[in-house]
Tab-separated table of C-alpha atoms in Angstrom:
chain	number	residue	atom	x	y	z
X	2	MET	CA	-14.044	18.083	9.965
X	3	THR	CA	-10.723	17.878	8.110
X	4	ALA	CA	-7.891	20.406	8.412
X	5	LEU	CA	-5.791	20.646	5.258
X	6	TYR	CA	-2.253	21.974	4.844
X	7	LEU	CA	-0.865	22.573	1.352
X	8	PRO	CA	1.917	24.704	-0.203
X	9	SER	CA	0.682	28.217	-0.949
X	10	LEU	CA	2.324	28.545	-4.378
X	11	VAL	CA	3.040	25.636	-6.725
X	12	ARG	CA	4.700	25.565	-10.122
X	13	ILE	CA	4.448	22.072	-11.649
X	14	GLY	CA	5.483	20.582	-14.996
X	15	GLY	CA	8.433	20.499	-17.347
X	16	GLY	CA	10.450	23.702	-17.126
X	17	ALA	CA	8.803	24.817	-13.884
X	18	LEU	CA	12.225	25.713	-12.475
X	19	ASN	CA	12.290	28.752	-14.768
X	20	GLU	CA	9.332	30.140	-12.810
X	21	LEU	CA	11.325	30.331	-9.562
X	22	PRO	CA	12.134	34.079	-9.756
X	23	ALA	CA	8.503	34.954	-10.530
X	24	ALA	CA	7.263	32.773	-7.667
X	25	LEU	CA	9.660	34.438	-5.220
X	26	LYS	CA	8.555	37.893	-6.326
X	27	GLN	CA	4.895	36.872	-6.040
X	28	ALA	CA	5.587	35.827	-2.450
X	29	GLY	CA	7.446	39.085	-1.705
X	30	LEU	CA	10.786	37.321	-1.204
X	31	SER	CA	14.081	38.687	-2.504
X	32	ALA	CA	17.036	37.196	-0.602
X	33	PRO	CA	17.063	33.383	-0.729
X	34	PHE	CA	19.597	31.089	0.910
X	35	ILE	CA	19.980	27.810	-1.002
X	36	ILE	CA	20.726	24.524	0.750
X	37	THR	CA	21.830	21.647	-1.475
X	38	ASP	CA	24.428	18.890	-1.622
X	39	GLY	CA	27.766	18.370	-3.299
X	40	PHE	CA	26.300	16.426	-6.202
X	41	MET	CA	23.913	19.234	-7.113
X	42	ALA	CA	26.803	21.693	-6.947
X	43	LYS	CA	29.072	19.551	-9.140
X	44	SER	CA	26.294	18.806	-11.630
X	45	GLY	CA	25.887	22.504	-12.345
X	46	LEU	CA	22.296	22.719	-11.087
X	47	LEU	CA	23.174	25.013	-8.190
X	48	GLU	CA	24.948	27.382	-10.585
X	49	ARG	CA	21.972	27.209	-12.939
X	50	VAL	CA	19.589	28.213	-10.145
X	51	GLN	CA	21.790	31.034	-8.915
X	52	THR	CA	22.242	32.349	-12.473
X	53	LEU	CA	18.492	32.185	-13.029
X	54	LEU	CA	17.962	34.240	-9.885
X	55	ALA	CA	20.727	36.723	-10.696
X	56	LYS	CA	19.184	37.448	-14.104
X	57	ALA	CA	16.060	38.491	-12.202
X	58	ASP	CA	18.152	40.722	-9.891
X	59	ILE	CA	17.808	38.277	-6.990
X	60	GLN	CA	21.079	37.638	-5.182
X	61	SER	CA	21.418	34.365	-3.291
X	62	GLY	CA	23.712	32.594	-0.860
X	63	ALA	CA	24.347	28.861	-0.812
X	64	PHE	CA	25.405	25.926	1.339
X	65	SER	CA	26.298	22.801	-0.655
X	66	ASP	CA	27.315	20.329	2.055
X	67	ALA	CA	23.954	18.800	2.967
X	68	VAL	CA	24.312	15.081	3.701
X	69	PRO	CA	22.041	12.058	3.147
X	70	ASP	CA	19.738	11.470	6.111
X	71	PRO	CA	20.565	14.951	7.466
X	72	THR	CA	22.303	15.067	10.813
X	73	VAL	CA	22.332	17.589	13.615
X	74	THR	CA	25.909	18.475	12.666
X	75	SER	CA	25.009	19.178	9.029
X	76	VAL	CA	22.003	21.278	10.078
X	77	GLU	CA	24.182	23.322	12.424
X	78	ALA	CA	26.756	23.901	9.655
X	79	ALA	CA	24.069	25.083	7.233
X	80	LEU	CA	22.585	27.370	9.891
X	81	ALA	CA	25.993	28.905	10.584
X	82	ALA	CA	26.437	29.600	6.858
X	83	LEU	CA	23.013	31.246	6.657
X	84	LYS	CA	23.836	33.507	9.597
X	85	CYS	CA	26.826	34.914	7.675
X	86	GLY	CA	24.405	36.892	5.515
X	87	VAL	CA	20.957	38.437	5.544
X	88	TYR	CA	18.295	36.230	3.966
X	89	ASP	CA	14.513	36.213	3.971
X	90	CYS	CA	13.840	32.614	2.893
X	91	VAL	CA	15.462	29.187	2.513
X	92	ILE	CA	15.478	27.095	-0.667
X	93	GLY	CA	15.917	23.325	-0.405
X	94	LEU	CA	17.357	22.095	-3.720
X	95	GLY	CA	17.801	18.365	-4.256
X	96	GLY	CA	16.317	15.181	-2.840
X	97	GLY	CA	14.592	14.812	0.486
X	98	SER	CA	17.759	15.353	2.507
X	99	PRO	CA	18.594	18.922	1.349
X	100	ILE	CA	14.905	19.842	1.614
X	101	ASP	CA	14.629	18.387	5.125
X	102	THR	CA	17.806	20.253	6.080
X	103	ALA	CA	16.350	23.485	4.708
X	104	LYS	CA	13.159	22.989	6.710
X	105	MET	CA	14.974	22.642	10.020
X	106	VAL	CA	17.373	25.504	9.249
X	107	ALA	CA	14.405	27.762	8.428
X	108	VAL	CA	12.874	27.066	11.849
X	109	LEU	CA	16.116	27.365	13.822
X	110	ALA	CA	17.035	30.618	12.054
X	111	ARG	CA	14.006	32.294	13.563
X	112	HIS	CA	13.411	30.395	16.807
X	113	GLY	CA	16.848	29.170	17.899
X	114	GLY	CA	17.347	26.032	19.964
X	115	ALA	CA	18.485	22.588	18.851
X	116	PRO	CA	16.773	20.097	16.522
X	117	SER	CA	16.107	17.785	19.463
X	118	HIS	CA	13.866	20.462	20.984
X	119	PHE	CA	11.508	20.127	18.032
X	120	LYS	CA	11.042	16.341	17.771
X	121	VAL	CA	7.677	14.706	18.409
X	122	PRO	CA	5.587	14.996	20.485
X	123	HIS	CA	6.416	18.710	20.019
X	124	VAL	CA	4.477	20.322	17.154
X	125	GLN	CA	6.062	23.400	15.592
X	126	ASP	CA	3.304	25.436	13.988
X	127	GLU	CA	4.814	28.906	14.463
X	128	ALA	CA	6.611	29.649	11.213
X	129	GLY	CA	10.317	30.128	10.689
X	130	LEU	CA	11.703	31.612	7.489
X	131	PRO	CA	9.617	30.821	4.391
X	132	ILE	CA	10.669	27.546	2.754
X	133	ILE	CA	10.945	26.932	-0.989
X	134	ALA	CA	11.277	23.290	-2.061
X	135	ILE	CA	12.767	22.277	-5.416
X	136	PRO	CA	12.863	18.461	-5.522
X	137	THR	CA	15.206	16.706	-7.927
X	138	THR	CA	13.943	13.215	-7.057
X	139	ALA	CA	10.416	11.816	-7.380
X	140	GLY	CA	9.594	10.181	-4.102
X	141	THR	CA	9.992	11.927	-0.779
X	142	GLY	CA	7.101	14.344	-1.250
X	143	SER	CA	8.916	16.711	1.104
X	144	GLU	CA	7.888	19.625	-1.097
X	145	ALA	CA	4.317	19.123	0.151
X	146	THR	CA	4.692	18.009	3.759
X	147	ARG	CA	4.667	19.404	7.295
X	148	VAL	CA	7.467	17.041	8.303
X	149	THR	CA	11.226	16.923	8.518
X	150	VAL	CA	13.459	14.113	9.805
X	151	ILE	CA	16.851	14.861	11.347
X	152	THR	CA	19.277	12.212	12.645
X	153	ASP	CA	20.938	12.645	16.028
X	154	GLU	CA	24.245	10.978	15.236
X	155	LYS	CA	25.073	10.670	18.963
X	156	THR	CA	22.094	8.400	19.641
X	157	ASP	CA	21.352	7.054	16.130
X	158	GLU	CA	17.819	8.397	16.475
X	159	LYS	CA	15.901	9.672	13.465
X	160	MET	CA	14.003	12.558	15.022
X	161	LEU	CA	10.607	13.127	13.464
X	162	CYS	CA	9.680	16.814	13.588
X	163	THR	CA	6.220	17.966	12.572
X	164	GLY	CA	4.166	21.132	12.310
X	165	TYR	CA	2.960	23.832	9.948
X	166	ALA	CA	6.352	25.574	10.160
X	167	TYR	CA	7.892	22.836	7.973
X	168	LEU	CA	5.386	23.169	5.126
X	169	PRO	CA	7.028	24.806	2.089
X	170	HIS	CA	5.497	28.116	1.082
X	171	ILE	CA	6.544	27.510	-2.536
X	172	ALA	CA	6.975	24.162	-4.326
X	173	ILE	CA	8.705	23.991	-7.719
X	174	VAL	CA	7.879	20.532	-9.115
X	175	ASP	CA	9.792	20.092	-12.379
X	176	TYR	CA	10.026	16.501	-13.606
X	177	GLU	CA	12.832	17.444	-15.997
X	178	LEU	CA	15.130	17.646	-12.962
X	179	THR	CA	14.646	13.871	-12.488
X	180	LEU	CA	15.701	12.776	-15.983
X	181	THR	CA	19.262	12.003	-14.901
X	182	MET	CA	18.327	9.962	-11.808
X	183	PRO	CA	20.026	6.528	-11.832
X	184	ARG	CA	17.872	3.397	-11.827
X	185	ARG	CA	18.457	2.495	-8.171
X	186	LEU	CA	17.515	5.953	-6.951
X	187	THR	CA	14.507	6.069	-9.287
X	188	ALA	CA	13.254	2.741	-7.938
X	189	ASP	CA	13.824	3.498	-4.256
X	190	THR	CA	12.309	6.973	-4.272
X	191	GLY	CA	9.422	5.751	-6.428
X	192	ILE	CA	8.559	2.982	-3.983
X	193	ASP	CA	8.842	5.531	-1.186
X	194	ALA	CA	6.170	7.602	-2.949
X	195	LEU	CA	4.011	4.522	-3.502
X	196	THR	CA	4.306	3.754	0.212
X	197	HIS	CA	3.201	7.306	1.030
X	198	ALA	CA	0.097	6.834	-1.112
X	199	LEU	CA	-0.792	3.390	0.254
X	200	GLU	CA	-0.261	4.378	3.876
X	201	ALA	CA	-2.183	7.643	3.497
X	202	TYR	CA	-5.138	5.719	2.062
X	203	VAL	CA	-5.278	3.069	4.815
X	204	SER	CA	-4.348	5.492	7.623
X	205	LYS	CA	-6.845	5.929	10.437
X	206	ARG	CA	-6.579	9.676	9.763
X	207	ALA	CA	-7.554	9.452	6.091
X	208	SER	CA	-10.250	11.752	4.681
X	209	PRO	CA	-12.104	11.959	1.352
X	210	PHE	CA	-9.662	14.669	0.252
X	211	THR	CA	-6.559	12.609	1.016
X	212	ASP	CA	-8.199	9.482	-0.418
X	213	ALA	CA	-8.556	11.150	-3.826
X	214	LEU	CA	-4.912	12.244	-3.832
X	215	ALA	CA	-3.620	8.876	-2.595
X	216	LEU	CA	-5.570	6.826	-5.132
X	217	ALA	CA	-4.502	9.054	-8.021
X	218	ALA	CA	-0.879	8.840	-6.863
X	219	MET	CA	-0.728	5.065	-6.484
X	220	LYS	CA	-2.290	4.544	-9.920
X	221	ARG	CA	0.244	6.852	-11.592
X	222	ILE	CA	3.273	5.485	-9.760
X	223	TRP	CA	2.401	1.795	-10.090
X	224	HIS	CA	2.151	2.033	-13.872
X	225	ALA	CA	4.862	4.594	-14.639
X	226	LEU	CA	7.674	3.628	-12.245
X	227	PRO	CA	8.837	0.475	-14.094
X	228	ILE	CA	8.948	2.486	-17.330
X	229	ALA	CA	10.960	5.279	-15.712
X	230	CYS	CA	13.423	2.679	-14.401
X	231	LYS	CA	13.828	1.014	-17.809
X	232	GLU	CA	13.684	4.194	-19.900
X	233	PRO	CA	15.189	7.019	-17.833
X	234	SER	CA	14.696	9.602	-20.575
X	235	ASN	CA	10.988	8.803	-20.978
X	236	HIS	CA	9.427	12.195	-20.262
X	237	GLU	CA	5.868	10.940	-19.854
X	238	ALA	CA	6.840	8.296	-17.288
X	239	ARG	CA	9.040	10.737	-15.370
X	240	GLU	CA	6.233	13.297	-15.301
X	241	GLN	CA	3.717	10.742	-14.042
X	242	VAL	CA	5.997	9.540	-11.229
X	243	MET	CA	6.839	13.125	-10.239
X	244	GLN	CA	3.199	14.188	-10.134
X	245	GLY	CA	2.303	11.018	-8.250
X	246	ALA	CA	5.012	11.715	-5.679
X	247	PHE	CA	3.653	15.242	-5.181
X	248	GLU	CA	0.083	13.952	-4.816
X	249	ALA	CA	1.244	11.288	-2.368
X	250	GLY	CA	3.144	13.923	-0.383
X	251	MET	CA	0.033	16.067	-0.028
X	252	ALA	CA	-1.972	12.964	0.922
X	253	PHE	CA	0.273	11.681	3.688
X	254	SER	CA	1.032	15.157	5.031
X	255	ASN	CA	-2.686	15.449	5.779
X	256	ALA	CA	-3.476	11.816	6.649
X	257	SER	CA	-0.138	10.604	8.069
X	258	VAL	CA	1.950	7.568	7.236
X	259	ALA	CA	1.721	4.359	9.230
X	260	LEU	CA	3.648	1.245	10.243
X	261	VAL	CA	6.019	0.977	7.258
X	262	HIS	CA	7.459	4.417	7.933
X	263	GLY	CA	7.518	3.878	11.681
X	264	MET	CA	9.670	0.772	11.216
X	265	SER	CA	11.717	2.239	8.374
X	266	ARG	CA	13.232	5.190	10.246
X	267	PRO	CA	15.194	3.068	12.789
X	268	ILE	CA	16.672	0.991	9.948
X	269	GLY	CA	17.945	4.173	8.329
X	270	ALA	CA	19.260	5.586	11.581
X	271	HIS	CA	21.134	2.498	12.794
X	272	PHE	CA	22.241	0.964	9.491
X	273	HIS	CA	22.368	4.032	7.203
X	274	VAL	CA	20.063	2.487	4.630
X	275	ALA	CA	18.472	5.086	2.330
X	276	HIS	CA	14.931	5.908	3.427
X	277	GLY	CA	13.248	4.863	0.192
X	278	LEU	CA	15.112	1.559	0.138
X	279	SER	CA	14.240	0.702	3.746
X	280	ASN	CA	10.569	1.418	2.974
X	281	ALA	CA	10.790	-0.874	-0.038
X	282	MET	CA	12.301	-3.644	2.088
X	283	LEU	CA	9.368	-3.428	4.491
X	284	LEU	CA	6.360	-2.665	2.296
X	285	PRO	CA	5.265	-6.159	1.137
X	286	GLU	CA	5.498	-7.898	4.513
X	287	ILE	CA	4.026	-5.017	6.533
X	288	THR	CA	1.153	-4.862	4.054
X	289	ALA	CA	0.618	-8.630	4.408
X	290	TRP	CA	0.403	-8.227	8.204
X	291	SER	CA	-1.837	-5.151	8.067
X	292	VAL	CA	-4.490	-6.090	5.498
X	293	THR	CA	-6.882	-7.675	8.004
X	294	GLY	CA	-7.280	-4.269	9.631
X	295	ALA	CA	-8.707	-2.681	6.472
X	296	LEU	CA	-9.578	-5.351	3.898
X	297	SER	CA	-11.816	-3.148	1.790
X	298	ARG	CA	-9.280	-0.305	1.653
X	299	TYR	CA	-6.337	-2.487	0.658
X	300	ALA	CA	-8.593	-4.222	-1.888
X	301	THR	CA	-9.467	-0.831	-3.374
X	302	CYS	CA	-5.742	-0.138	-3.761
X	303	ALA	CA	-5.322	-3.384	-5.715
X	304	ARG	CA	-8.229	-2.497	-8.009
X	305	VAL	CA	-7.147	1.106	-8.622
X	306	MET	CA	-3.585	0.018	-9.391
X	307	GLY	CA	-4.933	-2.482	-11.942
X	308	ILE	CA	-3.584	-5.501	-10.096
X	309	VAL	CA	-7.039	-7.149	-10.101
X	310	PRO	CA	-10.293	-6.492	-12.024
X	311	SER	CA	-12.838	-4.174	-10.439
X	312	GLY	CA	-15.197	-6.984	-9.382
X	313	THR	CA	-12.613	-9.019	-7.444
X	314	GLU	CA	-13.610	-9.897	-3.872
X	315	ASP	CA	-11.720	-8.140	-1.092
X	316	GLU	CA	-9.738	-11.086	0.270
X	317	ALA	CA	-8.560	-12.171	-3.173
X	318	ALA	CA	-7.677	-8.578	-4.065
X	319	CYS	CA	-5.601	-8.174	-0.893
X	320	ALA	CA	-3.737	-11.424	-1.540
X	321	ALA	CA	-3.004	-10.245	-5.078
X	322	LEU	CA	-1.801	-6.864	-3.783
X	323	VAL	CA	0.741	-8.476	-1.458
X	324	ALA	CA	1.923	-10.826	-4.215
X	325	ALA	CA	2.269	-7.918	-6.639
X	326	LEU	CA	4.284	-5.849	-4.141
X	327	ARG	CA	6.657	-8.791	-3.631
X	328	GLU	CA	7.011	-9.270	-7.374
X	329	ARG	CA	7.597	-5.544	-7.939
X	330	ASN	CA	10.438	-5.644	-5.390
X	331	ARG	CA	11.984	-8.527	-7.314
X	332	GLU	CA	11.622	-6.662	-10.619
X	333	LEU	CA	13.292	-3.579	-9.148
X	334	ASP	CA	16.042	-5.600	-7.403
X	335	VAL	CA	15.067	-4.490	-3.894
X	336	PRO	CA	17.254	-6.459	-1.454
X	337	SER	CA	16.260	-7.855	1.915
X	338	PRO	CA	18.241	-6.561	4.915
X	339	SER	CA	20.253	-9.812	4.910
X	340	SER	CA	21.101	-9.722	1.211
X	341	TYR	CA	21.915	-5.997	1.482
X	342	GLY	CA	24.767	-6.960	3.793
X	343	LEU	CA	23.505	-5.774	7.171
X	344	GLN	CA	25.071	-7.544	10.135
X	345	GLU	CA	22.601	-10.092	11.523
X	346	SER	CA	23.943	-10.098	15.090
X	347	ARG	CA	23.693	-6.297	15.305
X	348	TRP	CA	20.218	-6.403	13.739
X	349	ASN	CA	19.024	-8.850	16.394
X	350	ASP	CA	20.677	-6.918	19.230
X	351	LEU	CA	18.977	-3.698	18.149
X	352	LEU	CA	15.475	-5.130	17.645
X	353	PRO	CA	14.051	-3.991	21.022
X	354	LEU	CA	15.426	-0.462	20.579
X	355	MET	CA	14.275	-0.268	16.961
X	356	ALA	CA	10.780	-1.372	17.950
X	357	GLU	CA	10.714	1.183	20.753
X	358	GLN	CA	11.796	3.948	18.387
X	359	ALA	CA	9.227	2.878	15.788
X	360	LEU	CA	6.427	3.139	18.347
X	361	ALA	CA	7.731	6.459	19.697
X	362	SER	CA	7.388	8.039	16.237
X	363	GLY	CA	3.620	7.728	16.503
X	364	SER	CA	3.234	6.427	12.946
X	365	PRO	CA	2.275	2.837	13.892
X	366	ALA	CA	-0.765	4.161	15.772
X	367	ASN	CA	-2.226	5.259	12.417
X	368	ASN	CA	-1.923	1.766	10.939
X	369	PRO	CA	-5.206	-0.070	10.337
X	370	ARG	CA	-3.843	-2.892	12.492
X	371	VAL	CA	-1.883	-1.441	15.405
X	372	PRO	CA	1.099	-3.483	16.667
X	373	GLY	CA	2.751	-3.659	20.061
X	374	GLN	CA	6.500	-3.833	20.599
X	375	THR	CA	6.609	-7.647	20.450
X	376	GLU	CA	4.750	-7.685	17.137
X	377	ILE	CA	7.099	-5.096	15.640
X	378	ILE	CA	10.104	-7.179	16.713
X	379	ASP	CA	8.529	-10.224	15.050
X	380	LEU	CA	7.943	-8.232	11.867
X	381	TYR	CA	11.560	-7.035	11.803
X	382	ARG	CA	12.644	-10.683	12.114
X	383	LYS	CA	10.360	-11.714	9.256
X	384	VAL	CA	11.609	-8.939	7.003
X	385	TRP	CA	15.265	-9.852	7.695
X	386	ALA	CA	15.314	-12.860	5.381
């Protein structure tokens, strides 16, 4: 038996943003509070959304100070702003960080407490305010997931929070909002989405439903991402990456991520590396270590992505997959932690804590080959160079 959790209302495709007022009215919502960041405000997108709503006689409030890798402090500030008015839903507008902020604010607005009260192993299924996700990057998949990640800046812990309450009620997936993404952000978020697809497919919690989504996503993203990086105004490539990111989000929300994400979160928390970039740093080497736990599944990934012909034997296909992931990182200029400028002495000092935090997230337990703390430390050392 498989339990599935998906957004109730989805508008997807070029120009989907224009359907926001109709989607809100269909859901019986009329007083949205928008959470976004300073860039979205300065770019004019926040004003565009609020004007779009106003023309439909929907008045909205807004908070535009969401921060990358959202912190407890930023969540509390957004919640305080929401409480200054009367709202019946929360819109997350932007990349994964504004959407993750919106998810936590929606829960706290109804249930109170602090973000730390909601971190795993707690599961928050009882809904908060309805959440509307409008992603402007193609990667996090947050518009389709039952997950939010909030950083406790006092402890440098990325708190993983899960449950049905964090699943957006409405997802507006408009690839045209990604046309102005810079190359670095396009690459990092795209590899993040690819990681979602790969990990969902090899996860111990995978199902036939999530397999179909994950395979479709990795095929789209693998072929379209390099084009989107080289030709940012290429509508077809942008649409393929955006749809792939959405498919991958639905896949991993129902199958879970695995070791790459478990090890990635501590890097982001302690060294403030963007989530997509830290995933990209880890993906080739963690895949190389993990393949023996699911040879046939990783080999299928290589075949579906077109890395090897359909008749290639599993071991050869897995070797080619790892080589292709390493080469893709080189093509997209993904740095190692050392070349990115992280401090080696601090990295080594934090290895035991980072490994402990990776295990505590629960994600490594879904990996086809499950590591212990010593093995995670060894993998962090290998990835360093």
